[in-house]
Amino acid sequence: MPEPSPSVTVVALLADPDAPTEIARRMARTLPARLADRSGTGRRFEVEVVSEPFTSGTEDLPTLTHRIRDRGREENWDIVVALTDLPLHAHGRKLVVDLNHEHGVVLLSLPSLGGLRLQKRARLAVEEAVLGLVGSRDTGAGAPAPGQSPPAPLNGRLTPVQPSPVGEDESADLRYVVSGPRGYLRILGGMVRANRPWRLVPGLSKALAAALATGAVATVNSTVWSLAEALSTPRLMIATVGSVGIMIGWLIVDANLWHRAATSTREAKQKARLYNASTVLTVGLGVLVCYVGLLVINLVWALFILNDQVFASLTRSPLDATDYWTLSWFVASTATVGGALGSGLESDEAIRAAAYSKREQERRHMLQDDEHDEHDEHDEDARRTR
């Protein structure tokens, strides 16, 4: 790798696979120019994006910081900004960012930025962190005071980010965290956003097919017409909640998404609750989207297939707009239960992507594969030298 000129700062975006890598690649398109404009010193910036599971096997902050620092030394990067979609913890608080000014290391937990405008918030946070590191190096001032207020991009009107003390045995020299109920909700929203629940809908194609078939048959069933006529709005709402709940529970159980604490410590239990809450919300949003789609399709099907004379002769009441809506609503709930049974035919890959614990397992497998490849190459080189 050629040595960069002194006026060029090489910034590496070291991103976990999946969502962090996509965010880093979009960020890298404009980051060099934005950093150069904001620095105002004539300095140029080169940005590299490296996608690898640097969080595999551990969520210990000192371990992660050492990994990031060693990676930067290997590649001769000036600054390394590590992006992860894992919610990291520091002394019982939820980490936003760790900085090491001496070694030019930034560790940013994306869920801590919340679920709205994630790309913009991540870009602004990275800009502030990089410019802060560059500025401290140019002036030789070192790390800012521990109690310094966090940069504006990290803060939220409803969830203030706070500086946190760093232990003497830790490699970071500046840390910001969120805490309390509002911090929990912000992290949870960021985790659901990072999970990208809309990707769950294409993964439920077989369940949707089973639900559509159930709905098509139920719509032309005279017994279902009579039941829909007799149901009140509260009962229809209960049927909706029940069917959606059954679908969510079935998907979580069938795909083995429920995360169990590895130890009985308080922090492990808190992390398990956070993982499970994000999984339930992610799967729930995906199921709700499917439910609304079923409702619309059933309504269109009912408008096309139902005959008002046949309906009136069997139910002894005229067919009007309310009947179309009520029938479609009831059938959507019935079809959702049928879709839960059809979900057993699904590949678990798309459903498991909704759970952080499963993505962590995938990262471990990737790291193990890399280690096996390196071991095989080492054995091959050893055989050649004999």
Short mmCIF file of C-alpha atoms in Angstrom, two decimals:
data_model
loop_
_atom_site.label_atom_id
_atom_site.label_comp_id
_atom_site.label_asym_id
_atom_site.label_seq_id
_atom_site.Cartn_x
_atom_site.Cartn_y
_atom_site.Cartn_z
CA MET A 1 0.00 0.00 0.00
CA PRO A 2 1.60 3.35 -1.05
CA GLU A 3 2.34 5.84 1.72
CA PRO A 4 -0.10 8.79 1.57
CA SER A 5 1.20 12.32 1.48
CA PRO A 6 1.12 14.26 4.76
CA SER A 7 -1.81 16.38 3.53
CA VAL A 8 -4.01 13.33 2.95
CA THR A 9 -5.86 11.66 5.82
CA VAL A 10 -6.94 8.10 5.16
CA VAL A 11 -10.22 7.29 6.91
CA ALA A 12 -11.42 3.68 6.97
CA LEU A 13 -15.07 2.84 7.57
CA LEU A 14 -14.87 -0.61 9.13
CA ALA A 15 -18.45 -1.89 8.99
CA ASP A 16 -20.20 -5.02 10.14
CA PRO A 17 -21.90 -6.92 7.29
CA ASP A 18 -25.44 -6.12 6.17
CA ALA A 19 -26.98 -2.77 7.18
CA PRO A 20 -23.79 -1.10 8.55
CA THR A 21 -21.95 -1.87 5.31
CA GLU A 22 -24.74 -0.37 3.21
CA ILE A 23 -24.76 2.76 5.38
CA ALA A 24 -20.96 3.04 5.12
CA ARG A 25 -20.97 2.69 1.33
CA ARG A 26 -23.62 5.37 0.90
CA MET A 27 -21.75 7.59 3.34
CA ALA A 28 -18.44 7.16 1.51
CA ARG A 29 -19.83 8.77 -1.65
CA THR A 30 -19.92 12.25 -0.13
CA LEU A 31 -17.82 11.96 3.03
CA PRO A 32 -14.40 12.97 1.55
CA ALA A 33 -15.72 16.21 0.09
CA ARG A 34 -17.74 17.06 3.21
CA LEU A 35 -14.77 16.45 5.50
CA ALA A 36 -12.50 18.56 3.32
CA ASP A 37 -15.01 21.43 3.25
CA ARG A 38 -15.62 21.34 6.99
CA SER A 39 -11.94 21.00 7.98
CA GLY A 40 -11.06 24.23 6.17
CA THR A 41 -7.31 23.51 6.34
CA GLY A 42 -6.64 22.38 2.79
CA ARG A 43 -6.46 18.80 3.98
CA ARG A 44 -7.70 16.05 1.69
CA PHE A 45 -9.45 12.90 2.85
CA GLU A 46 -9.54 9.44 1.36
CA VAL A 47 -12.29 7.13 2.56
CA GLU A 48 -12.16 3.34 2.31
CA VAL A 49 -15.02 0.98 3.16
CA VAL A 50 -14.15 -2.42 4.60
CA SER A 51 -16.92 -4.90 5.38
CA GLU A 52 -16.04 -7.56 7.92
CA PRO A 53 -17.61 -8.99 11.11
CA PHE A 54 -15.28 -7.29 13.58
CA THR A 55 -17.81 -7.82 16.42
CA SER A 56 -17.82 -11.61 16.00
CA GLY A 57 -17.64 -13.53 19.23
CA THR A 58 -17.53 -10.58 21.61
CA GLU A 59 -19.25 -7.37 22.62
CA ASP A 60 -16.53 -6.42 25.11
CA LEU A 61 -15.56 -2.80 24.41
CA PRO A 62 -11.80 -3.07 25.15
CA THR A 63 -11.58 -6.18 22.96
CA LEU A 64 -13.41 -4.47 20.10
CA THR A 65 -11.26 -1.35 20.39
CA HIS A 66 -8.07 -3.43 20.28
CA ARG A 67 -9.35 -5.27 17.20
CA ILE A 68 -10.13 -2.00 15.46
CA ARG A 69 -6.78 -0.45 16.43
CA ASP A 70 -4.82 -3.50 15.25
CA ARG A 71 -6.72 -3.52 11.97
CA GLY A 72 -5.83 0.13 11.44
CA ARG A 73 -2.16 -0.54 12.10
CA GLU A 74 -2.11 -3.42 9.62
CA GLU A 75 -3.51 -1.26 6.83
CA ASN A 76 -1.75 1.98 7.83
CA TRP A 77 -5.02 3.90 8.16
CA ASP A 78 -4.92 7.27 9.90
CA ILE A 79 -8.40 7.00 11.39
CA VAL A 80 -10.66 3.96 11.73
CA VAL A 81 -14.40 4.46 12.22
CA ALA A 82 -16.10 1.17 13.14
CA LEU A 83 -19.84 0.87 12.54
CA THR A 84 -21.93 -1.89 14.11
CA ASP A 85 -25.65 -2.57 14.36
CA LEU A 86 -25.20 -4.28 17.73
CA PRO A 87 -26.37 -2.44 20.85
CA LEU A 88 -23.24 -2.17 22.97
CA HIS A 89 -23.14 -1.59 26.73
CA ALA A 90 -20.68 0.18 29.02
CA HIS A 91 -21.08 -0.33 32.77
CA GLY A 92 -24.81 -0.93 32.48
CA ARG A 93 -25.40 1.99 30.10
CA LYS A 94 -26.05 1.85 26.38
CA LEU A 95 -23.09 3.01 24.35
CA VAL A 96 -23.37 5.65 21.64
CA VAL A 97 -19.72 6.12 20.68
CA ASP A 98 -16.24 5.37 22.01
CA LEU A 99 -13.25 7.43 20.87
CA ASN A 100 -9.52 6.95 21.22
CA HIS A 101 -7.71 10.12 20.16
CA GLU A 102 -4.21 8.67 20.48
CA HIS A 103 -4.80 5.83 18.03
CA GLY A 104 -7.51 7.47 15.89
CA VAL A 105 -10.24 4.93 16.67
CA VAL A 106 -14.01 5.51 16.69
CA LEU A 107 -16.58 2.85 17.60
CA LEU A 108 -20.15 3.88 16.76
CA SER A 109 -23.20 1.82 17.73
CA LEU A 110 -25.81 2.62 15.07
CA PRO A 111 -28.91 1.63 17.10
CA SER A 112 -28.06 4.38 19.59
CA LEU A 113 -28.83 6.95 16.88
CA GLY A 114 -32.51 5.95 16.86
CA GLY A 115 -34.78 4.68 14.13
CA LEU A 116 -35.40 7.92 12.18
CA ARG A 117 -33.04 9.57 9.69
CA LEU A 118 -30.40 6.97 10.48
CA GLN A 119 -28.28 7.60 7.39
CA LYS A 120 -28.06 11.34 8.02
CA ARG A 121 -27.43 10.96 11.74
CA ALA A 122 -24.71 8.39 11.13
CA ARG A 123 -22.99 10.60 8.56
CA LEU A 124 -23.05 13.65 10.81
CA ALA A 125 -21.81 11.63 13.79
CA VAL A 126 -18.91 10.23 11.73
CA GLU A 127 -18.03 13.71 10.45
CA GLU A 128 -17.93 15.14 13.97
CA ALA A 129 -15.84 12.25 15.28
CA VAL A 130 -13.30 12.36 12.44
CA LEU A 131 -12.92 16.14 12.55
CA GLY A 132 -12.53 15.98 16.32
CA LEU A 133 -9.74 13.42 16.03
CA VAL A 134 -8.00 15.36 13.26
CA GLY A 135 -8.28 18.61 15.20
CA SER A 136 -6.80 17.13 18.38
CA ARG A 137 -3.87 15.72 16.41
CA ASP A 138 -3.18 19.01 14.65
CA THR A 139 -3.19 21.00 17.90
CA GLY A 140 -1.60 18.28 20.02
CA ALA A 141 -4.30 18.83 22.63
CA GLY A 142 -5.11 15.14 23.04
CA ALA A 143 -8.53 13.98 24.21
CA PRO A 144 -11.13 16.54 25.29
CA ALA A 145 -12.22 16.76 28.90
CA PRO A 146 -14.35 13.76 29.95
CA GLY A 147 -17.33 15.94 30.85
CA GLN A 148 -17.50 17.70 27.50
CA SER A 149 -20.95 17.98 25.94
CA PRO A 150 -21.59 15.55 23.08
CA PRO A 151 -21.65 16.79 19.47
CA ALA A 152 -25.04 17.96 18.25
CA PRO A 153 -25.58 15.08 15.76
CA LEU A 154 -25.44 12.58 18.63
CA ASN A 155 -27.98 14.38 20.74
CA GLY A 156 -31.75 14.19 20.49
CA ARG A 157 -34.42 16.54 21.73
CA LEU A 158 -36.12 13.75 23.67
CA THR A 159 -33.10 11.57 24.46
CA PRO A 160 -30.03 13.53 25.59
CA VAL A 161 -26.67 11.84 25.13
CA GLN A 162 -24.40 12.03 28.15
CA PRO A 163 -20.64 11.71 28.63
CA SER A 164 -19.63 8.66 30.63
CA PRO A 165 -16.50 7.98 32.69
CA VAL A 166 -13.95 5.61 31.20
CA GLY A 167 -12.01 3.14 33.33
CA GLU A 168 -8.24 3.34 33.54
CA ASP A 169 -7.90 -0.14 32.08
CA GLU A 170 -10.01 0.74 29.02
CA SER A 171 -8.58 1.85 25.70
CA ALA A 172 -11.12 4.62 24.99
CA ASP A 173 -10.46 8.14 26.27
CA LEU A 174 -13.89 9.62 25.53
CA ARG A 175 -17.29 7.95 25.71
CA TYR A 176 -20.93 8.95 25.25
CA VAL A 177 -23.93 6.90 26.37
CA VAL A 178 -27.72 7.03 26.66
CA SER A 179 -29.62 5.79 29.68
CA GLY A 180 -33.08 5.67 31.21
CA PRO A 181 -36.42 4.78 29.59
CA ARG A 182 -35.99 7.26 26.75
CA GLY A 183 -32.58 5.87 25.97
CA TYR A 184 -34.04 2.36 25.95
CA LEU A 185 -36.74 3.40 23.47
CA ARG A 186 -34.19 5.13 21.27
CA ILE A 187 -31.98 2.03 21.18
CA LEU A 188 -35.01 -0.19 20.55
CA GLY A 189 -36.14 1.99 17.64
CA GLY A 190 -32.64 1.90 16.20
CA MET A 191 -32.48 -1.88 16.48
CA VAL A 192 -35.82 -2.31 14.71
CA ARG A 193 -34.68 0.13 12.01
CA ALA A 194 -31.42 -1.78 11.58
CA ASN A 195 -33.39 -5.03 11.30
CA ARG A 196 -35.25 -3.55 8.31
CA PRO A 197 -38.62 -5.23 8.99
CA TRP A 198 -39.84 -4.62 5.44
CA ARG A 199 -37.46 -7.35 4.30
CA LEU A 200 -39.53 -9.82 6.30
CA VAL A 201 -42.52 -9.48 3.95
CA PRO A 202 -40.88 -11.11 0.87
CA GLY A 203 -39.63 -13.84 3.19
CA LEU A 204 -43.23 -14.79 4.01
CA SER A 205 -44.23 -15.63 0.43
CA LYS A 206 -45.43 -19.16 1.23
CA ALA A 207 -47.34 -17.95 4.28
CA LEU A 208 -48.96 -15.25 2.16
CA ALA A 209 -49.90 -17.82 -0.48
CA ALA A 210 -51.57 -19.97 2.19
CA ALA A 211 -53.33 -16.93 3.62
CA LEU A 212 -54.58 -15.79 0.21
CA ALA A 213 -55.92 -19.27 -0.53
CA THR A 214 -57.67 -19.34 2.84
CA GLY A 215 -59.13 -15.90 2.24
CA ALA A 216 -60.35 -16.73 -1.26
CA VAL A 217 -62.24 -19.79 -0.01
CA ALA A 218 -63.62 -18.05 3.08
CA THR A 219 -64.93 -15.09 1.08
CA VAL A 220 -67.39 -17.31 -0.85
CA ASN A 221 -68.50 -19.32 2.19
CA SER A 222 -72.03 -18.51 3.33
CA THR A 223 -71.25 -19.49 6.93
CA VAL A 224 -68.47 -16.92 7.01
CA TRP A 225 -70.96 -14.33 5.67
CA SER A 226 -73.31 -15.03 8.56
CA LEU A 227 -70.50 -14.89 11.12
CA ALA A 228 -69.20 -11.61 9.76
CA GLU A 229 -72.70 -10.15 9.89
CA ALA A 230 -73.05 -11.12 13.55
CA LEU A 231 -69.66 -9.81 14.73
CA SER A 232 -69.43 -6.39 16.34
CA THR A 233 -66.48 -4.03 15.86
CA PRO A 234 -64.89 -4.90 19.25
CA ARG A 235 -64.99 -8.59 18.38
CA LEU A 236 -63.45 -7.93 14.99
CA MET A 237 -60.66 -6.00 16.71
CA ILE A 238 -60.10 -8.89 19.12
CA ALA A 239 -59.94 -11.26 16.14
CA THR A 240 -57.33 -9.00 14.52
CA VAL A 241 -55.16 -8.86 17.63
CA GLY A 242 -55.51 -12.60 18.18
CA SER A 243 -54.66 -13.62 14.63
CA VAL A 244 -51.69 -11.25 14.39
CA GLY A 245 -50.46 -12.44 17.79
CA ILE A 246 -50.72 -16.08 16.72
CA MET A 247 -48.77 -15.34 13.55
CA ILE A 248 -46.02 -13.46 15.45
CA GLY A 249 -45.72 -16.18 18.09
CA TRP A 250 -45.65 -18.95 15.52
CA LEU A 251 -42.91 -17.30 13.47
CA ILE A 252 -40.74 -16.65 16.52
CA VAL A 253 -41.15 -20.18 17.85
CA ASP A 254 -40.85 -21.92 14.48
CA ALA A 255 -37.69 -20.03 13.49
CA ASN A 256 -36.27 -20.26 17.04
CA LEU A 257 -35.84 -16.49 17.32
CA TRP A 258 -36.23 -16.17 21.08
CA HIS A 259 -32.94 -15.10 22.64
CA ARG A 260 -31.99 -16.58 26.00
CA ALA A 261 -29.46 -14.97 28.30
CA ALA A 262 -26.13 -16.77 28.19
CA THR A 263 -25.54 -16.06 31.90
CA SER A 264 -27.66 -15.05 34.87
CA THR A 265 -26.03 -11.62 35.22
CA ARG A 266 -28.18 -8.51 35.17
CA GLU A 267 -26.52 -7.15 32.04
CA ALA A 268 -27.06 -10.42 30.15
CA LYS A 269 -30.74 -10.45 31.10
CA GLN A 270 -31.15 -6.81 30.03
CA LYS A 271 -29.54 -7.57 26.69
CA ALA A 272 -31.79 -10.60 26.17
CA ARG A 273 -34.88 -8.49 26.89
CA LEU A 274 -33.68 -5.86 24.44
CA TYR A 275 -33.03 -8.44 21.73
CA ASN A 276 -36.41 -10.09 22.25
CA ALA A 277 -38.28 -6.78 22.24
CA SER A 278 -36.65 -5.78 18.95
CA THR A 279 -37.46 -9.20 17.45
CA VAL A 280 -41.13 -9.01 18.49
CA LEU A 281 -41.46 -5.48 17.08
CA THR A 282 -39.68 -6.36 13.85
CA VAL A 283 -41.72 -9.52 13.22
CA GLY A 284 -44.87 -7.68 14.36
CA LEU A 285 -44.37 -4.89 11.84
CA GLY A 286 -43.80 -7.40 9.07
CA VAL A 287 -46.95 -9.33 10.00
CA LEU A 288 -49.01 -6.12 10.20
CA VAL A 289 -47.92 -5.18 6.69
CA CYS A 290 -48.99 -8.63 5.52
CA TYR A 291 -52.33 -8.27 7.34
CA VAL A 292 -53.09 -4.93 5.69
CA GLY A 293 -52.20 -6.43 2.31
CA LEU A 294 -54.57 -9.34 2.94
CA LEU A 295 -57.33 -6.97 3.95
CA VAL A 296 -57.02 -4.95 0.76
CA ILE A 297 -56.82 -8.04 -1.48
CA ASN A 298 -59.82 -9.65 0.24
CA LEU A 299 -61.81 -6.44 -0.18
CA VAL A 300 -61.06 -6.32 -3.90
CA TRP A 301 -61.90 -10.03 -4.22
CA ALA A 302 -65.20 -9.55 -2.38
CA LEU A 303 -66.17 -6.62 -4.58
CA PHE A 304 -65.53 -8.77 -7.63
CA ILE A 305 -67.05 -12.10 -6.58
CA LEU A 306 -70.01 -11.41 -4.29
CA ASN A 307 -73.54 -11.24 -5.66
CA ASP A 308 -75.95 -9.05 -3.72
CA GLN A 309 -78.99 -11.26 -4.47
CA VAL A 310 -77.28 -14.47 -3.32
CA PHE A 311 -75.90 -12.73 -0.26
CA ALA A 312 -79.34 -11.31 0.68
CA SER A 313 -81.07 -14.66 0.21
CA LEU A 314 -78.65 -16.42 2.56
CA THR A 315 -78.12 -13.75 5.23
CA ARG A 316 -81.57 -12.10 4.93
CA SER A 317 -80.00 -8.66 4.79
CA PRO A 318 -79.00 -6.54 1.78
CA LEU A 319 -75.35 -6.33 0.77
CA ASP A 320 -73.95 -2.86 1.37
CA ALA A 321 -70.54 -1.20 1.78
CA THR A 322 -70.39 -2.05 5.50
CA ASP A 323 -70.86 -5.74 4.71
CA TYR A 324 -68.00 -5.69 2.22
CA TRP A 325 -65.72 -4.09 4.82
CA THR A 326 -66.81 -6.33 7.70
CA LEU A 327 -66.47 -9.52 5.66
CA SER A 328 -63.01 -8.55 4.34
CA TRP A 329 -61.87 -7.66 7.85
CA PHE A 330 -63.04 -10.97 9.33
CA VAL A 331 -61.62 -12.99 6.45
CA ALA A 332 -58.24 -11.23 6.80
CA SER A 333 -58.06 -12.41 10.43
CA THR A 334 -59.06 -15.94 9.45
CA ALA A 335 -56.58 -16.01 6.59
CA THR A 336 -53.76 -14.79 8.85
CA VAL A 337 -54.21 -17.86 11.03
CA GLY A 338 -54.06 -19.99 7.87
CA GLY A 339 -50.90 -18.12 6.88
CA ALA A 340 -49.32 -19.04 10.22
CA LEU A 341 -49.67 -22.69 9.29
CA GLY A 342 -48.24 -22.02 5.84
CA SER A 343 -45.23 -20.27 7.34
CA GLY A 344 -43.92 -23.68 8.37
CA LEU A 345 -42.93 -24.15 4.71
CA GLU A 346 -40.81 -21.00 4.75
CA SER A 347 -37.05 -20.84 4.68
CA ASP A 348 -35.98 -19.55 8.09
CA GLU A 349 -33.25 -17.31 6.64
CA ALA A 350 -35.39 -14.21 6.06
CA ILE A 351 -37.22 -14.62 9.36
CA ARG A 352 -34.03 -15.16 11.32
CA ALA A 353 -32.57 -11.97 9.88
CA ALA A 354 -35.00 -10.13 12.16
CA ALA A 355 -33.11 -11.25 15.26
CA TYR A 356 -29.78 -9.76 16.33
CA SER A 357 -28.75 -12.96 18.05
CA LYS A 358 -28.99 -14.87 14.77
CA ARG A 359 -26.95 -12.27 12.88
CA GLU A 360 -24.30 -12.55 15.59
CA GLN A 361 -24.19 -16.30 14.95
CA GLU A 362 -23.77 -15.64 11.23
CA ARG A 363 -20.83 -13.34 11.97
CA ARG A 364 -19.22 -16.06 14.07
CA HIS A 365 -19.62 -18.55 11.22
CA MET A 366 -18.04 -16.05 8.81
CA LEU A 367 -15.09 -15.52 11.15
CA GLN A 368 -14.65 -19.27 11.58
CA ASP A 369 -14.71 -19.74 7.81
CA ASP A 370 -12.01 -17.08 7.41
CA GLU A 371 -9.89 -18.76 10.10
CA HIS A 372 -10.31 -22.15 8.38
CA ASP A 373 -9.29 -20.63 5.03
CA GLU A 374 -6.20 -19.06 6.60
CA HIS A 375 -5.33 -22.35 8.31
CA ASP A 376 -5.69 -24.25 5.04
CA GLU A 377 -3.47 -21.72 3.26
CA HIS A 378 -0.88 -22.03 6.03
CA ASP A 379 -0.89 -25.83 5.73
CA GLU A 380 -0.56 -25.57 1.96
CA ASP A 381 2.42 -23.23 2.28
CA ALA A 382 4.02 -25.56 4.83
CA ARG A 383 3.69 -28.53 2.47
CA ARG A 384 5.25 -26.57 -0.36
CA THR A 385 8.31 -25.67 1.73
CA ARG A 386 9.01 -29.30 2.67
#
